PDB file of C-alpha atoms in Angstrom:
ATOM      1  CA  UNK A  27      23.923 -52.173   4.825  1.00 55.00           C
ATOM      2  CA  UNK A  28      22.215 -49.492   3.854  1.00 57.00           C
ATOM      3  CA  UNK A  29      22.724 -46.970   6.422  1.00 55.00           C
ATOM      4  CA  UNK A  30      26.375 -47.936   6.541  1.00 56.00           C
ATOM      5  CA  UNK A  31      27.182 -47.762   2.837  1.00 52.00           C
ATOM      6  CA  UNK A  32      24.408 -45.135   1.562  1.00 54.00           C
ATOM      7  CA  UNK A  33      24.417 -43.082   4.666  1.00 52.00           C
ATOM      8  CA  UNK A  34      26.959 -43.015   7.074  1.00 54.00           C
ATOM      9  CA  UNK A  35      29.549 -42.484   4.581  1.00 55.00           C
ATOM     10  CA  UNK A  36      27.528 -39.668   2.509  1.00 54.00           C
ATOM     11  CA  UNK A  37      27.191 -37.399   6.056  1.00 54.00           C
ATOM     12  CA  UNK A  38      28.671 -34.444   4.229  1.00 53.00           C
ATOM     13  CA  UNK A  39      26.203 -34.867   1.128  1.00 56.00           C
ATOM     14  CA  UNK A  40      22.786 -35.076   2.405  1.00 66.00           C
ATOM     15  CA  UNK A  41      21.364 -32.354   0.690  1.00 79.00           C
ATOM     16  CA  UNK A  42      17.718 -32.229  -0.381  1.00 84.00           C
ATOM     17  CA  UNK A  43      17.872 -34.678  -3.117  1.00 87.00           C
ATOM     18  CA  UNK A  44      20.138 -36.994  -1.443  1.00 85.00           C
ATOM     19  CA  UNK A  45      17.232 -37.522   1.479  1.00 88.00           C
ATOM     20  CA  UNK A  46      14.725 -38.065  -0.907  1.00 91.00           C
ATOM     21  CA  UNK A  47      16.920 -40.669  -2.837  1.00 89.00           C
ATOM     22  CA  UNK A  48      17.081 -42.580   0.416  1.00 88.00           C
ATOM     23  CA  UNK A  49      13.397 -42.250   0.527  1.00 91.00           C
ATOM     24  CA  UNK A  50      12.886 -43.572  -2.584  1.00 94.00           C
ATOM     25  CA  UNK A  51      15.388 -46.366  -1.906  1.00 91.00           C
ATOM     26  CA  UNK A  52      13.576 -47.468   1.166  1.00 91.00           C
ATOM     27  CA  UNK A  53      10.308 -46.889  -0.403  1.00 94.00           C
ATOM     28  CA  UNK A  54      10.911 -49.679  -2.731  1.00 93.00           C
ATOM     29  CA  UNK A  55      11.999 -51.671   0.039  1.00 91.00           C
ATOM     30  CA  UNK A  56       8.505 -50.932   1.351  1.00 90.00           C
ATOM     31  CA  UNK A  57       6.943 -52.214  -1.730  1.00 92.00           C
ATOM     32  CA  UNK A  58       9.264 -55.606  -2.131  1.00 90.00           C
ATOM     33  CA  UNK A  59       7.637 -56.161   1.601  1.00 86.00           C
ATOM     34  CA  UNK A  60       4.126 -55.552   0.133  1.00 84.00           C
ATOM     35  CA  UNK A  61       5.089 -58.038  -2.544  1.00 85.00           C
ATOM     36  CA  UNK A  62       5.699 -60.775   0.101  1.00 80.00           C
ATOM     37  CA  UNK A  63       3.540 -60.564   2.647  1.00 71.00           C
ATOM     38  CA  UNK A  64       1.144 -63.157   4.770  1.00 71.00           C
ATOM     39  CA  UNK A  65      -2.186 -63.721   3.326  1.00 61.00           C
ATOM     40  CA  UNK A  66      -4.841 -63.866   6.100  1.00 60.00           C
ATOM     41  CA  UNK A  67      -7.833 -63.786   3.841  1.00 58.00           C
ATOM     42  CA  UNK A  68      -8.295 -62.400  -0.007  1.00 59.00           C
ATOM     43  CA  UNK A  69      -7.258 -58.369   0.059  1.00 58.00           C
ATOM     44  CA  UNK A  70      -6.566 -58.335   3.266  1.00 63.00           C
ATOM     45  CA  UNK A  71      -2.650 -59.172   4.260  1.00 61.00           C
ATOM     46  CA  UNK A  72      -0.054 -58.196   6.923  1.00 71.00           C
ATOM     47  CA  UNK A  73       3.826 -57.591   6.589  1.00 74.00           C
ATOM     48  CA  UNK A  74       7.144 -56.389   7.741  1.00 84.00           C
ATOM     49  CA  UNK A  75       6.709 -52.445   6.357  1.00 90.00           C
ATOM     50  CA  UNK A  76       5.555 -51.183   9.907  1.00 93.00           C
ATOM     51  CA  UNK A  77       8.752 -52.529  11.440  1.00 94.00           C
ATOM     52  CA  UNK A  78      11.274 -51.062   8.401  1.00 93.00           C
ATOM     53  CA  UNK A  79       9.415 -47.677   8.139  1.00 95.00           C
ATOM     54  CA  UNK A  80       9.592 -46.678  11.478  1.00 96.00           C
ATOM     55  CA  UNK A  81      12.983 -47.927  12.081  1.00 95.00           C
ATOM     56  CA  UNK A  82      13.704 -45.491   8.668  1.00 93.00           C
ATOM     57  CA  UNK A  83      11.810 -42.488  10.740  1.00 95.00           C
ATOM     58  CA  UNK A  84      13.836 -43.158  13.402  1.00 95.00           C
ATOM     59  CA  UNK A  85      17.186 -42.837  12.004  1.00 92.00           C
ATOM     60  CA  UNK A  86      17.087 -41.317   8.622  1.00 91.00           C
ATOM     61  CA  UNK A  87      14.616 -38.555   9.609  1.00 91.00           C
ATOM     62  CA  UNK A  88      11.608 -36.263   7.861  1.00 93.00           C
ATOM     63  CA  UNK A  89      12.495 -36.294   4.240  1.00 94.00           C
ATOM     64  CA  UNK A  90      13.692 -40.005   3.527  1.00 93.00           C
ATOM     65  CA  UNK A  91      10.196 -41.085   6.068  1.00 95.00           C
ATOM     66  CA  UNK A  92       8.168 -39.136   4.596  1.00 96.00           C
ATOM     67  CA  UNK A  93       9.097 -39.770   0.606  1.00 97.00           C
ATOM     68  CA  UNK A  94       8.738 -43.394   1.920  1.00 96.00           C
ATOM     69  CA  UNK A  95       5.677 -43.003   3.183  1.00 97.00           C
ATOM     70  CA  UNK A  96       4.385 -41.355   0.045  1.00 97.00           C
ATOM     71  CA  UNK A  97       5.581 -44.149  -2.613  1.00 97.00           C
ATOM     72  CA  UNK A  98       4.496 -47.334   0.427  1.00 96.00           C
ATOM     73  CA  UNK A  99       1.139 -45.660   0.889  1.00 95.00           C
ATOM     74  CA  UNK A 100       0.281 -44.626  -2.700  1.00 96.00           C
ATOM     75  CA  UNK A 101       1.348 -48.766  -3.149  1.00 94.00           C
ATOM     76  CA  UNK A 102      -0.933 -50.125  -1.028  1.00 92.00           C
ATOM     77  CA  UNK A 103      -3.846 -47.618  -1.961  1.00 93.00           C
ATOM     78  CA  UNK A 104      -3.415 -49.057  -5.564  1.00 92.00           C
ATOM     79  CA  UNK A 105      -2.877 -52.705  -4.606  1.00 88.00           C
ATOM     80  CA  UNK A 106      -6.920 -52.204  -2.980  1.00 86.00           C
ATOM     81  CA  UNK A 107      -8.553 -54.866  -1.120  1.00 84.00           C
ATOM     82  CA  UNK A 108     -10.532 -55.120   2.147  1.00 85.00           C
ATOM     83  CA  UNK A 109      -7.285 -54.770   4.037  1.00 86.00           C
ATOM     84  CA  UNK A 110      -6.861 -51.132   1.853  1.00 90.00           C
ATOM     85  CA  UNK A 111      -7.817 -48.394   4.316  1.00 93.00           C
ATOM     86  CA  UNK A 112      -5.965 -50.174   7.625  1.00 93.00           C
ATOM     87  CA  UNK A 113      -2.595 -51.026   5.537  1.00 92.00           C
ATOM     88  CA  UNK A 114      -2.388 -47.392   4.829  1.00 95.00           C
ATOM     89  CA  UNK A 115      -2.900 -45.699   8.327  1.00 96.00           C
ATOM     90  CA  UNK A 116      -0.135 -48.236   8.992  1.00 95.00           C
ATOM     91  CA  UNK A 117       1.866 -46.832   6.896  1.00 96.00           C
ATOM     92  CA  UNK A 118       1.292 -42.923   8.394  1.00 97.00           C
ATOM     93  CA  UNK A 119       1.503 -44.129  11.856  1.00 97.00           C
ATOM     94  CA  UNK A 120       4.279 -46.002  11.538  1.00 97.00           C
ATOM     95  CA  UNK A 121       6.339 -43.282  10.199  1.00 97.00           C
ATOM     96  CA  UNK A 122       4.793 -40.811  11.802  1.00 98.00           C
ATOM     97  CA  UNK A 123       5.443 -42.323  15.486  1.00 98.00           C
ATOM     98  CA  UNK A 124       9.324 -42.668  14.116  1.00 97.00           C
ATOM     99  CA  UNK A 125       9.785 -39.284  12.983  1.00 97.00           C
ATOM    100  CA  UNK A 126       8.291 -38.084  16.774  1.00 97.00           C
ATOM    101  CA  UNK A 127      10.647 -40.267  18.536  1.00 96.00           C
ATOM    102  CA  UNK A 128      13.562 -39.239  15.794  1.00 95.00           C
ATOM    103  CA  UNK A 129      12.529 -35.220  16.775  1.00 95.00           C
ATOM    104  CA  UNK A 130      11.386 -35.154  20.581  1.00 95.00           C
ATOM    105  CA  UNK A 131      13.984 -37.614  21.712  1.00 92.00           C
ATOM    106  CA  UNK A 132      17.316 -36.864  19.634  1.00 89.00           C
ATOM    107  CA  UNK A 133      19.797 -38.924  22.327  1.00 90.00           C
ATOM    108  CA  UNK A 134      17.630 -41.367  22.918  1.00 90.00           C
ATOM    109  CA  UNK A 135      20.887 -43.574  21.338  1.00 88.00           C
ATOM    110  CA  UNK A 136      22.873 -42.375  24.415  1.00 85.00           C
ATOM    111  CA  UNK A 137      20.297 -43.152  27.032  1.00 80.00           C
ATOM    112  CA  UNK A 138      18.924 -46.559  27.056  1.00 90.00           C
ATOM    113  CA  UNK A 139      18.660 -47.278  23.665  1.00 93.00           C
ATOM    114  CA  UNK A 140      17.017 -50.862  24.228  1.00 95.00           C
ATOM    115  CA  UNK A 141      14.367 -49.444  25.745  1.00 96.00           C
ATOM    116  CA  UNK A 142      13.813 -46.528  23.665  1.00 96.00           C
ATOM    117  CA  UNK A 143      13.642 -49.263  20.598  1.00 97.00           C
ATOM    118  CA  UNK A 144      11.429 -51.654  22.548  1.00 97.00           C
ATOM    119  CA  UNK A 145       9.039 -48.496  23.558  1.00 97.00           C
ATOM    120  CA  UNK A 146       8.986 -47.223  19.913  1.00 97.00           C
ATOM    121  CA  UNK A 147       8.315 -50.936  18.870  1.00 97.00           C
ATOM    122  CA  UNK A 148       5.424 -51.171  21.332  1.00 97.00           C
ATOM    123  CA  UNK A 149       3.872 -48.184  20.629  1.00 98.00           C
ATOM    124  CA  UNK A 150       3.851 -48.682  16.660  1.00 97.00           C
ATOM    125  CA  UNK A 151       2.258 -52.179  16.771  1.00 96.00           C
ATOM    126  CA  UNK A 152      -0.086 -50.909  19.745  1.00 96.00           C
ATOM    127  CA  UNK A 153      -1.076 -48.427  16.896  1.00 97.00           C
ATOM    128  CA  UNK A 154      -0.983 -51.122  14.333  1.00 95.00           C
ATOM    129  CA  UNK A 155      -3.363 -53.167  16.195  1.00 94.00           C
ATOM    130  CA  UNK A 156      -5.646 -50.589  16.557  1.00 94.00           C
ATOM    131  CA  UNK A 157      -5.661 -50.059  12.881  1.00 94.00           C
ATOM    132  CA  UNK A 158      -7.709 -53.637  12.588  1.00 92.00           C
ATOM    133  CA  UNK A 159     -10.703 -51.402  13.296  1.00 93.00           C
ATOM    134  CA  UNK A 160     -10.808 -50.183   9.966  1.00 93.00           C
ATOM    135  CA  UNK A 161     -11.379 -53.723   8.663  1.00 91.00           C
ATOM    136  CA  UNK A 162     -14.409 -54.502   7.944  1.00 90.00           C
ATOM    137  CA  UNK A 163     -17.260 -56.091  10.223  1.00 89.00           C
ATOM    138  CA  UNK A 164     -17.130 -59.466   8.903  1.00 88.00           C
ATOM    139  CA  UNK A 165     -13.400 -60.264   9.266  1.00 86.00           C
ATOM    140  CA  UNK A 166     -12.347 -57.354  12.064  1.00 89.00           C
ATOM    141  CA  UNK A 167     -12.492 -59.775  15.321  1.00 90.00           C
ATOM    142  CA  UNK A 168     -11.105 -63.177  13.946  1.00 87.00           C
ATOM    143  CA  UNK A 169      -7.951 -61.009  11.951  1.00 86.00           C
ATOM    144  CA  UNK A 170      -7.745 -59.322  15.677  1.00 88.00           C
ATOM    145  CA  UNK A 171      -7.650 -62.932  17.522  1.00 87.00           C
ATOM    146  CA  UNK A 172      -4.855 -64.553  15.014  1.00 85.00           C
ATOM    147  CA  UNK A 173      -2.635 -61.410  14.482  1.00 86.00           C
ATOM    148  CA  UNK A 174      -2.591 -60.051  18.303  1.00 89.00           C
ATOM    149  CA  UNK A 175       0.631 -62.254  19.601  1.00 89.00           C
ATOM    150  CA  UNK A 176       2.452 -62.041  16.575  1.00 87.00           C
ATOM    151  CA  UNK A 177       1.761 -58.042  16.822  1.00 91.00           C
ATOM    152  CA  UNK A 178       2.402 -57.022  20.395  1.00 92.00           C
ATOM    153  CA  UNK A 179       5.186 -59.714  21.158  1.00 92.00           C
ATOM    154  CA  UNK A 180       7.167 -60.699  18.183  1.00 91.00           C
ATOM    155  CA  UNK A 181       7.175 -57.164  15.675  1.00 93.00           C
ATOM    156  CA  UNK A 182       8.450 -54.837  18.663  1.00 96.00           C
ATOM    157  CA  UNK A 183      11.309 -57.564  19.546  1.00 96.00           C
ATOM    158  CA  UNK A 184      11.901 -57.441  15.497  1.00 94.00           C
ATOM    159  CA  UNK A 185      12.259 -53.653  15.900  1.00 96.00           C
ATOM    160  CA  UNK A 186      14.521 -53.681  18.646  1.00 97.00           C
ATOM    161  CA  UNK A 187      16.660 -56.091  16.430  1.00 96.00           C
ATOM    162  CA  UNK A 188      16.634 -54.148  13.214  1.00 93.00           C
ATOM    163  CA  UNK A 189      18.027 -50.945  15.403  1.00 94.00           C
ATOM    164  CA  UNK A 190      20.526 -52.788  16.809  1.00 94.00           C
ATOM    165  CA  UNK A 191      21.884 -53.520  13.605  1.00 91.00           C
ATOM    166  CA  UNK A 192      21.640 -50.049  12.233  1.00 89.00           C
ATOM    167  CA  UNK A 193      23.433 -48.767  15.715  1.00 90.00           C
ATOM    168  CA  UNK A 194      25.894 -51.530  14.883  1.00 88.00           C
ATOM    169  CA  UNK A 195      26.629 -50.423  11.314  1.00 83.00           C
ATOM    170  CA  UNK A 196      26.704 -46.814  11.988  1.00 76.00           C
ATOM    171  CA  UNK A 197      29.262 -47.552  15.367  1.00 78.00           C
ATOM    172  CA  UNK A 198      31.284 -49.617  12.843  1.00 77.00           C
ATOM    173  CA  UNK A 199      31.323 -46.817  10.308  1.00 65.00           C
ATOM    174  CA  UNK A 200      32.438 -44.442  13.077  1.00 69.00           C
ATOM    175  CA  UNK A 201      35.742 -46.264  14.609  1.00 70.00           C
ATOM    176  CA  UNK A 202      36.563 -47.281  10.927  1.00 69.00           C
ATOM    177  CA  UNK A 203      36.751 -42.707  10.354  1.00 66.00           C
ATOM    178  CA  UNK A 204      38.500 -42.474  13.535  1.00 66.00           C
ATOM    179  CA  UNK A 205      41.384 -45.016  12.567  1.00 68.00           C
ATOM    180  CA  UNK A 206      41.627 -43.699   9.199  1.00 65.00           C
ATOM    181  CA  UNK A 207      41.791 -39.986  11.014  1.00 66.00           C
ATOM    182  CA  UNK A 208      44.392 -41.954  13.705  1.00 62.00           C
ATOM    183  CA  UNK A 209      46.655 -43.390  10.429  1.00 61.00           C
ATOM    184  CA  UNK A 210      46.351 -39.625   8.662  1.00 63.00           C
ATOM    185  CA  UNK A 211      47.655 -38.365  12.303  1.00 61.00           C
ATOM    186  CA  UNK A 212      50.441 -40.614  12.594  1.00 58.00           C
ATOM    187  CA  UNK A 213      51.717 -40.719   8.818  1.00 62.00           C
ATOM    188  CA  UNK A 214      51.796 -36.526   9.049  1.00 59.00           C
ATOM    189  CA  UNK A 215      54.252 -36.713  12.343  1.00 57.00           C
ATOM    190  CA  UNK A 216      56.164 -39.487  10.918  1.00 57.00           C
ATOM    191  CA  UNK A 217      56.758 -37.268   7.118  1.00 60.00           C
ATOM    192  CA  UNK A 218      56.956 -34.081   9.254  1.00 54.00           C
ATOM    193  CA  UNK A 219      60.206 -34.419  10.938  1.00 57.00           C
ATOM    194  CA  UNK A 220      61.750 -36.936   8.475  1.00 58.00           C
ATOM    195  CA  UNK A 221      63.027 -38.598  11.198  1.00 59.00           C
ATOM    196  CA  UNK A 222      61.333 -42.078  10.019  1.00 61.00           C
ATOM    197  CA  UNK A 223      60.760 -44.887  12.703  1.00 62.00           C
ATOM    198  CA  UNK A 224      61.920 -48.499  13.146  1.00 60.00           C
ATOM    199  CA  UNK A 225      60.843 -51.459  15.088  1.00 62.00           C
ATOM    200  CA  UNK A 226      62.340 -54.639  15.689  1.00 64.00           C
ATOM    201  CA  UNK A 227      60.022 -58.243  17.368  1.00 69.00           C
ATOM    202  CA  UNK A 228      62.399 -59.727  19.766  1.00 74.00           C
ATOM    203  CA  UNK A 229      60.407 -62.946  19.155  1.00 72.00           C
ATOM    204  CA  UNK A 230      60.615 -63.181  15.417  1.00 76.00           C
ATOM    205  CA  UNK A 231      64.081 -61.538  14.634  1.00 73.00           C
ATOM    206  CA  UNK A 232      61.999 -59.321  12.342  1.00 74.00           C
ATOM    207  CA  UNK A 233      62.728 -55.626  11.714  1.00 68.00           C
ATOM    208  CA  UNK A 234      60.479 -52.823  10.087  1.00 61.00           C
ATOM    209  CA  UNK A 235      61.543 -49.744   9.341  1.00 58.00           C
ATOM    210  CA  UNK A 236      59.856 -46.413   7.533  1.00 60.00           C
ATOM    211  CA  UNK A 237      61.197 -45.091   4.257  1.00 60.00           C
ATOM    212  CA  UNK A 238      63.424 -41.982   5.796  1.00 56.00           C
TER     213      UNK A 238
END
């Protein structure tokens, strides 16, 4: 909903400010994640963010990813813990690896976009899971052992799923512009001429007519 009603239908508006509004708008979405995330042990706890912030990358671009990354890394910097230094490479490389994909492959929506989302997805959480090095000693392998699956298999289908939606909204957004363009198109021919137009349902016995 957010790309449809904050973006999409602001395309003429996205000046500076504008981008780092969305930013800041998907930064606190960040931070709501942070808020509910899975526990695994005391400091050190793993949620959604990598999946929204590189989705954001991906389709917003530099300035919204990047002011994201900014208020979602300063967050979990301040909210400390064990889990500290690895939640907040997360953070870079999650955005980081959406704003490469967003710049060196610009149609990737016109190719195979499944597979561009499932590759992005893969290589994020590939990332992510090589993160868990930062961890320390004492908790590194067994965090490793219970978040693997979850990491590799269900995150990237999660990311394939939240693009879909976006492509969804923003094709949605698009064909509702082109009928409003297609009405604008047919009310100026009808008022043009002044001819007006008329049509009668053999079925119903109904007749509608224009105002001329």
């Amino acid at each position: 909903m957010l790309y449809d009603y904050f973006w999409s239908r602001n395309e003429n508006q996205k000046g500076y400010l504008f981008k780092i509004g969305s930013g800041i708008v998907w930064g606190g979405i960040g931070i709501v994640l942070i808020l509910t995330p899975w526990h695994f042990v005391p400091g050190i706890f793993f949620d959604t963010r990598s999946i929204m912030l590189s989705i954001a990358a991906l389709f917003f671009g530099s300035i919204p990813g990047i002011t994201a990354m900014i208020i979602i890394g300063a967050y979990r910097i301040f909210a400390g813990g064990a889990g500290a230094a690895m939640g907040t490479t997360v953070v870079f490389t999650s955005v980081t690896i959406g704003l490469l994909w967003w710049y060196f492959r610009p149609d990737w929506r016109r190719k195979n976009y499944l597979l561009e989302l499932a590759a992005m997805g893969i290589t994020v959480h590939l990332v992510m899971l090589g993160c868990t090095f930062l961890l320390p000693d004492e908790v590194r392998w067994n965090t490793i052992e219970n978040i693997a699956l979850p990491v590799i298999l269900i995150y990237p289908l999660a990311t394939v799923l939240l693009g879909i939606l976006m492509l969804n909204q923003a094709e949605n957004w698009e064909n509702r512009k082109a009928l409003n363009i297609s009405e604008e198109r047919w009310h100026f021919a009808l008022e043009g001429p002044g001819d007006g137009v008329w049509d009668w349902n053999p079925q119903t016995n109904e007749i509608f007519y224009s105002k001329q």
